[in-house]
mmCIF file of C-alpha atoms in Angstrom:
data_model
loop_
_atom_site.group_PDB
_atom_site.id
_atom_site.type_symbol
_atom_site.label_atom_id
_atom_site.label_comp_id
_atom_site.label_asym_id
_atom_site.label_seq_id
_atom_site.Cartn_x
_atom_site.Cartn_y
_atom_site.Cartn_z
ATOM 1 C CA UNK A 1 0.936 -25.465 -19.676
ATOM 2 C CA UNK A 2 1.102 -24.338 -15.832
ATOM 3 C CA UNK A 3 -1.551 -22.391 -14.703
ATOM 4 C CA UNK A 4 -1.482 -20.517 -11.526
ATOM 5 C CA UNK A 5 -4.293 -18.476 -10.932
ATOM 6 C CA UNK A 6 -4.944 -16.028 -8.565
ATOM 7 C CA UNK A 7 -8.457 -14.785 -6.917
ATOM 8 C CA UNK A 8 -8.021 -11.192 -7.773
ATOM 9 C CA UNK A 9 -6.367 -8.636 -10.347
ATOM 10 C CA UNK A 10 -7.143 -5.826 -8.351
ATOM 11 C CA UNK A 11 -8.176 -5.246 -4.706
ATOM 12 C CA UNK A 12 -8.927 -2.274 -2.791
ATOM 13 C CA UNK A 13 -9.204 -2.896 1.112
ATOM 14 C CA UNK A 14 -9.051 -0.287 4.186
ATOM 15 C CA UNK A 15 -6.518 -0.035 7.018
ATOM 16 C CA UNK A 16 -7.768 -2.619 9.625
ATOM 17 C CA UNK A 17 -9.621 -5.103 7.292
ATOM 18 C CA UNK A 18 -8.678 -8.759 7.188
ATOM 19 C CA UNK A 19 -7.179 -9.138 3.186
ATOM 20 C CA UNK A 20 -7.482 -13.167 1.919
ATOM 21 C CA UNK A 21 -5.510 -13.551 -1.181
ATOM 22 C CA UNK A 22 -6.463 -16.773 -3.092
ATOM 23 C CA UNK A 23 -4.006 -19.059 -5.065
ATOM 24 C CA UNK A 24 -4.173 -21.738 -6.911
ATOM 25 C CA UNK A 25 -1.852 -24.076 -9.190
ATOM 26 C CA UNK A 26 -2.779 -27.044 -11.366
ATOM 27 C CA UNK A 27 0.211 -29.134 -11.805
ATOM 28 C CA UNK A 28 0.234 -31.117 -8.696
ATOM 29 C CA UNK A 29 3.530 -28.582 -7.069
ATOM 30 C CA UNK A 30 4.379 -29.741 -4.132
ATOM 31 C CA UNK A 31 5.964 -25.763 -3.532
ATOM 32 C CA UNK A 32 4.059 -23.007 -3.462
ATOM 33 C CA UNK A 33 5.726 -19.200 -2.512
ATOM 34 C CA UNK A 34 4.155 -15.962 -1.799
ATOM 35 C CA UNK A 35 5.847 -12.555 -2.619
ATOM 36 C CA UNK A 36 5.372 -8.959 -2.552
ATOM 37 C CA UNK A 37 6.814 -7.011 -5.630
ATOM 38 C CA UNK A 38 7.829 -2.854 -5.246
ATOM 39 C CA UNK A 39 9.510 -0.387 -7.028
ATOM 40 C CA UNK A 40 13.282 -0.882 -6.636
ATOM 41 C CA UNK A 41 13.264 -3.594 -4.205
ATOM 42 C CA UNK A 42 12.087 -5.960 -6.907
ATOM 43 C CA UNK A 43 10.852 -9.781 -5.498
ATOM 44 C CA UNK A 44 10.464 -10.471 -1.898
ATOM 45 C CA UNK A 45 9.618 -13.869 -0.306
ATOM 46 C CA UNK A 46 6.918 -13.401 1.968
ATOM 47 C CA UNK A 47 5.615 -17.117 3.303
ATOM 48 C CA UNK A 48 6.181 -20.860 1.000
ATOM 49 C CA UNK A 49 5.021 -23.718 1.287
ATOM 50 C CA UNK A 50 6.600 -27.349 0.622
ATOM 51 C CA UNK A 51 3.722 -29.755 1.637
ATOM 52 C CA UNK A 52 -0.193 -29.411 2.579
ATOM 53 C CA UNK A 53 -0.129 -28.071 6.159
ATOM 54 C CA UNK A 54 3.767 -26.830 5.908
ATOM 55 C CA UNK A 55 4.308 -23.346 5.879
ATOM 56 C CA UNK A 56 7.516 -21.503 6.217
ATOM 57 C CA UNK A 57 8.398 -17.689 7.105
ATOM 58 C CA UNK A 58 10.314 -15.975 3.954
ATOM 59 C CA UNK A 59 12.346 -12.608 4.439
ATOM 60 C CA UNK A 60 9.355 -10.329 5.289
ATOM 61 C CA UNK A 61 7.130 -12.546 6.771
ATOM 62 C CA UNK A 62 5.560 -9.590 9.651
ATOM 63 C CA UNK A 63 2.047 -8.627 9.356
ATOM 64 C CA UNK A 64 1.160 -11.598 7.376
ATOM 65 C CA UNK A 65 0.180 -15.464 7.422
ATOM 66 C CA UNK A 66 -0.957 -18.190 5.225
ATOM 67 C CA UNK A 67 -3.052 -21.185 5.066
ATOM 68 C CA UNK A 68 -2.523 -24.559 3.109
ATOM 69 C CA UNK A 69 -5.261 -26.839 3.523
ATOM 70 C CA UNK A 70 -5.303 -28.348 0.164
ATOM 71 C CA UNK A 71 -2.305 -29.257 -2.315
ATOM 72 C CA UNK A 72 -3.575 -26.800 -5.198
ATOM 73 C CA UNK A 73 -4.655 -24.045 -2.885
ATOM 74 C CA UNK A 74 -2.304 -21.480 -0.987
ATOM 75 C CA UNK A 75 -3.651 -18.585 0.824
ATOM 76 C CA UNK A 76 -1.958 -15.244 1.777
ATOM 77 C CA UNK A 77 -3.952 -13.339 4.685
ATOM 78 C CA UNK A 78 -3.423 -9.835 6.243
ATOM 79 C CA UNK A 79 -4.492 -10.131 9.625
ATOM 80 C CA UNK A 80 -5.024 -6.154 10.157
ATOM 81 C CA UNK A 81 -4.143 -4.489 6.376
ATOM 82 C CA UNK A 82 -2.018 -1.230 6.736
ATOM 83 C CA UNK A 83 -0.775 0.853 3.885
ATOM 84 C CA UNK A 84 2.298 0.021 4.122
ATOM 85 C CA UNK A 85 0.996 -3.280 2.178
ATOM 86 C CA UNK A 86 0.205 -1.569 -0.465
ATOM 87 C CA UNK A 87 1.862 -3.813 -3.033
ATOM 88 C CA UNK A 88 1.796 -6.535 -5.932
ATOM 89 C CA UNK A 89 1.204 -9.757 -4.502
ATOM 90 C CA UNK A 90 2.369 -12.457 -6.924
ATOM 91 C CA UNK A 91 1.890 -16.785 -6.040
ATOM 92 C CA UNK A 92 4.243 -19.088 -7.712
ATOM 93 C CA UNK A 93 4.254 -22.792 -7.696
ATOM 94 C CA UNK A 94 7.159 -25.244 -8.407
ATOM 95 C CA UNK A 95 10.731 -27.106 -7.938
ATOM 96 C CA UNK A 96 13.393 -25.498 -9.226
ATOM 97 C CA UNK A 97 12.053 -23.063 -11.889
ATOM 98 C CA UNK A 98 8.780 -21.151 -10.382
ATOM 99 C CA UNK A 99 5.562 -20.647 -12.457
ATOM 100 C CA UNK A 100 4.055 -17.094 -11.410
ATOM 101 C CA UNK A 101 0.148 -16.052 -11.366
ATOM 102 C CA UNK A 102 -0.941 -12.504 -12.978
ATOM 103 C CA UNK A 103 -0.398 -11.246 -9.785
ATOM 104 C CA UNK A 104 -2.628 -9.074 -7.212
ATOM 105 C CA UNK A 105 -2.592 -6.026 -7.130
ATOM 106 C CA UNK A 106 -3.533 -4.519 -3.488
ATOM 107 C CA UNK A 107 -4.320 -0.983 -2.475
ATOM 108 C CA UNK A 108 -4.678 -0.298 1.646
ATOM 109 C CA UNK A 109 -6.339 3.253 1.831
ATOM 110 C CA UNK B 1 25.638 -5.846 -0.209
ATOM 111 C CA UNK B 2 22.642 -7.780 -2.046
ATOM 112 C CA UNK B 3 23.282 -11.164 -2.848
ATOM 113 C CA UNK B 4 22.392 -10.641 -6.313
ATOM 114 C CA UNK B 5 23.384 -7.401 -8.145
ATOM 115 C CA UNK B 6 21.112 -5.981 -11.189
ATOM 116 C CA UNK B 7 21.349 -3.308 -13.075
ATOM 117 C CA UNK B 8 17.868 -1.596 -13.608
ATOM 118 C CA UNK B 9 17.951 0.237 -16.824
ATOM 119 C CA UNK B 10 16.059 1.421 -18.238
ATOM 120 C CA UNK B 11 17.859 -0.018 -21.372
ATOM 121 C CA UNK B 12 17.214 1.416 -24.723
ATOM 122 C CA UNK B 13 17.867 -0.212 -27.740
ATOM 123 C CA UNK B 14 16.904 -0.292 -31.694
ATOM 124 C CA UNK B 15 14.829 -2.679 -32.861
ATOM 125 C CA UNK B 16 17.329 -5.624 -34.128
ATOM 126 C CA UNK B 17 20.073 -4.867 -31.911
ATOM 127 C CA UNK B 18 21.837 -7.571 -29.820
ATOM 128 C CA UNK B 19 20.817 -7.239 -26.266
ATOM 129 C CA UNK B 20 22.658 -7.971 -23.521
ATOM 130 C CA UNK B 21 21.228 -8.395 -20.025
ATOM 131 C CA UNK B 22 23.343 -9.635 -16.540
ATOM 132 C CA UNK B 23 23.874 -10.158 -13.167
ATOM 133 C CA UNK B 24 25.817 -10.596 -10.419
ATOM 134 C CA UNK B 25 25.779 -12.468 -7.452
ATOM 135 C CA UNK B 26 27.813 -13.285 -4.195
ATOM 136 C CA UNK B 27 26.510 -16.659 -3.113
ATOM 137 C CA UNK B 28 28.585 -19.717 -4.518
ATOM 138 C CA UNK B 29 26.254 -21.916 -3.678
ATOM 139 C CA UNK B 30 23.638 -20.865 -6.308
ATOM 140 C CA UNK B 31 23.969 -23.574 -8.869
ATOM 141 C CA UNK B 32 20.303 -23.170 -10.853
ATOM 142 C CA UNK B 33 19.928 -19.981 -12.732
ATOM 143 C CA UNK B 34 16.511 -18.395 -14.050
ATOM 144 C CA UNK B 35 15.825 -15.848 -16.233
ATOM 145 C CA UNK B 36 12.249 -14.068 -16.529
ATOM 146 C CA UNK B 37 10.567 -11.892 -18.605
ATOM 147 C CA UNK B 38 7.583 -9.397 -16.879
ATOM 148 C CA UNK B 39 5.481 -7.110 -18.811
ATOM 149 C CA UNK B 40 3.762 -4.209 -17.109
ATOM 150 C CA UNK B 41 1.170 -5.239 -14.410
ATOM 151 C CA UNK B 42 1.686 -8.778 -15.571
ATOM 152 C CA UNK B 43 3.546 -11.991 -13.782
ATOM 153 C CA UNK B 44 6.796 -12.965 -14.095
ATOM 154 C CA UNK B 45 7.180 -15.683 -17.245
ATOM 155 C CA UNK B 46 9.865 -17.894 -17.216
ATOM 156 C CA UNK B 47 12.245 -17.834 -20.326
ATOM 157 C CA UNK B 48 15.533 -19.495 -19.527
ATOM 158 C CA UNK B 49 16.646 -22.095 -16.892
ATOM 159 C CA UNK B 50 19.865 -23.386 -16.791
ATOM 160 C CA UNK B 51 22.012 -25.426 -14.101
ATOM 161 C CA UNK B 52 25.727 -24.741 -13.089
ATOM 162 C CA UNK B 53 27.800 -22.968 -15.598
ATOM 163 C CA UNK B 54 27.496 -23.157 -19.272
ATOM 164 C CA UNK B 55 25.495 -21.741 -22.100
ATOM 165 C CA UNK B 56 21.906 -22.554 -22.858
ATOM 166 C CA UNK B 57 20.273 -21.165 -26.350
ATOM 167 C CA UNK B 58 16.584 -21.137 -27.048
ATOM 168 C CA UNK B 59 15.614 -19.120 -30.257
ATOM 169 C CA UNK B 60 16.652 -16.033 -30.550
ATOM 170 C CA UNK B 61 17.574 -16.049 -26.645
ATOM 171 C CA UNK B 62 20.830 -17.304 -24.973
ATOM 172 C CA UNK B 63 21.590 -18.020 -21.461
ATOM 173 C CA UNK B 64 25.475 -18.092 -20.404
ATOM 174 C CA UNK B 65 26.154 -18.778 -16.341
ATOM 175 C CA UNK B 66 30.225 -18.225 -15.504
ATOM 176 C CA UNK B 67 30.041 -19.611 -11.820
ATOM 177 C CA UNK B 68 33.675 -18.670 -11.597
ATOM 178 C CA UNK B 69 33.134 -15.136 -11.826
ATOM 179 C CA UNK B 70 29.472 -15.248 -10.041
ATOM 180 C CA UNK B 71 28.240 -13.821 -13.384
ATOM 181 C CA UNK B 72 25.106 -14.766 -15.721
ATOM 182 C CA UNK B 73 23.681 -13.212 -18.992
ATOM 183 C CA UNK B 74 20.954 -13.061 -21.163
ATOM 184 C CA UNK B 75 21.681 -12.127 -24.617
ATOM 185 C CA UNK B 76 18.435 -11.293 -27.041
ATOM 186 C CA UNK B 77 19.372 -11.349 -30.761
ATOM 187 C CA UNK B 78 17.463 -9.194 -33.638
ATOM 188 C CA UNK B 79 15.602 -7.995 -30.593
ATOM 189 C CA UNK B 80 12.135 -6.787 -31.211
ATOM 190 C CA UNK B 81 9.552 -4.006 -29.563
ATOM 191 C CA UNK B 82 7.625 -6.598 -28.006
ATOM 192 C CA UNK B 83 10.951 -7.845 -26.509
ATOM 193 C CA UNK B 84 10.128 -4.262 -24.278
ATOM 194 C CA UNK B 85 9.740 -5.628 -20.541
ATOM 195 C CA UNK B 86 11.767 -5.793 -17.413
ATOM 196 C CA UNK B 87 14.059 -9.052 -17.151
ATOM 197 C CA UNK B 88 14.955 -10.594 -13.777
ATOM 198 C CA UNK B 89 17.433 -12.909 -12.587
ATOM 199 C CA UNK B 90 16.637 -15.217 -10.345
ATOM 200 C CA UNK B 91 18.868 -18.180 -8.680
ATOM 201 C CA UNK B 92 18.972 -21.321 -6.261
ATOM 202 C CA UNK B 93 21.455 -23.181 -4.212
ATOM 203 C CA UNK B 94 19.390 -26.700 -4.183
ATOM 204 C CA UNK B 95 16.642 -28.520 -5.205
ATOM 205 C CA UNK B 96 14.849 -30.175 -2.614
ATOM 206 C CA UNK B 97 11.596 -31.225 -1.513
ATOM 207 C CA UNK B 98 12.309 -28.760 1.549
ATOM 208 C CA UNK B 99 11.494 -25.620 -0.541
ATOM 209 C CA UNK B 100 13.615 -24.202 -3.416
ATOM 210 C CA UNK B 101 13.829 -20.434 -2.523
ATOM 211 C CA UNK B 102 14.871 -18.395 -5.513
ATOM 212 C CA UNK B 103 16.839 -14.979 -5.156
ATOM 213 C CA UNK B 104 15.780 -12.342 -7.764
ATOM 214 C CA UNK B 105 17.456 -9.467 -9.232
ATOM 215 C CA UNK B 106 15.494 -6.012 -9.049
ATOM 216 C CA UNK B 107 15.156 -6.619 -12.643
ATOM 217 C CA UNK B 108 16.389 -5.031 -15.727
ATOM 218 C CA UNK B 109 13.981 -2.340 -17.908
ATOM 219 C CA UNK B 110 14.372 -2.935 -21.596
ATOM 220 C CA UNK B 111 12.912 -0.677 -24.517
ATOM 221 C CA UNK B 112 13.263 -1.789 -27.760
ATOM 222 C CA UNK B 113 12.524 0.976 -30.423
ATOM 223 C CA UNK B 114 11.220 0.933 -34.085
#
């Protein structure tokens, strides 16, 4: 079975603190996506992924970045968290169909 | 107008009823088709994946894509209560090493009562 795993279930951070979100996949994915999930605006792309290194902006890229320094591992980082990130941060990894983690769900007070 | 079209329920249902779940979309190139299943504060699982139109059965769940009217389905037979979650389209115009962005539906609440 695909795993994807992600660092944390639940995080609570304050406006202005620097927010790493950890994933990780374990069936060698060459693709690897990062989205925010909210009430009635359902999945949004944030940042992917297609190779170590490669990183590409999704629809709502602002106020965040991302790190790929190893195959398995994708990062999501807030720079400067604000509440408006408030939010459930879910990794996938795949071609074609996407395997999703538990998810993260992030609180900015 | 979203490119994909959803509508969000919530969906009530008795337990055993036929369900039927669907979406929209305006995009003709999407050509790979994905349905999900999420329960509450959980990930998105994958249930159904099917390419171009057609149907696609698995159990007591049944994927049907009709590219010419830019319309999928899910249909759920004898549906249970732990069938209860929120089901969400997602689709794909290409397959490629270049990153396969998926579009997703808001997603679809479904009760299924005893």
């Amino acid at each position: 079975d695909v795993k994807v795993t992600q660092s944390s279930r639940y995080l609570v951070k304050r406006t202005g603190e620097k927010v790493f979100l950890e994933c990780v996949q374990d069936m060698d994915h060459e693709n690897m996506f990062w989205y925010r999930q909210d009430p009635g605006l359902g999945l949004r792309l944030i940042y992917f992924s297609y190779d170590v290194k490669m990183k590409e902006k999704g629809d709502i890229p602002e106020g965040y970045s991302v790190s790929r320094e190893k195959k398995e591992r994708f990062s999501l980082i807030l720079e400067s968290a604000s509440t408006n990130q408030t939010s459930m941060y879910l990794c996938a990894s795949g071609v074609g169909e996407q395997f999703f983690g538990p998810g993260t769900r992030l609180t900015v007070l | 107008q979203k490119e994909v079209e959803q509508d969000p329920g919530p969906l009530s249902v008795p337990e055993g009823a036929i369900v039927s779940l669907n979406c929209t979309y305006s995009n003709s190139a999407f050509q790979y088709f994905m349905w999900y299943r999420q329960y509450s504060r959980k990930g998105p699982e994958l249930l159904m994946y099917t390419y171009s139109s057609g149907n696609k059965e698995d159990g007591r769940f049944t994927a049907q894509v009709d590219k010419s009217s830019k319309y999928i389905s899910l249909f759920i037979r004898d549906s249970q209560p732990s069938d209860s979650a929120t089901y969400l389209c997602a689709m794909s115009g290409r397959l490629t090493g270049g990153g396969n962005k998926l579009t997703f539906g808001t997603g679809t609440q479904l009760k299924v009562e005893l």
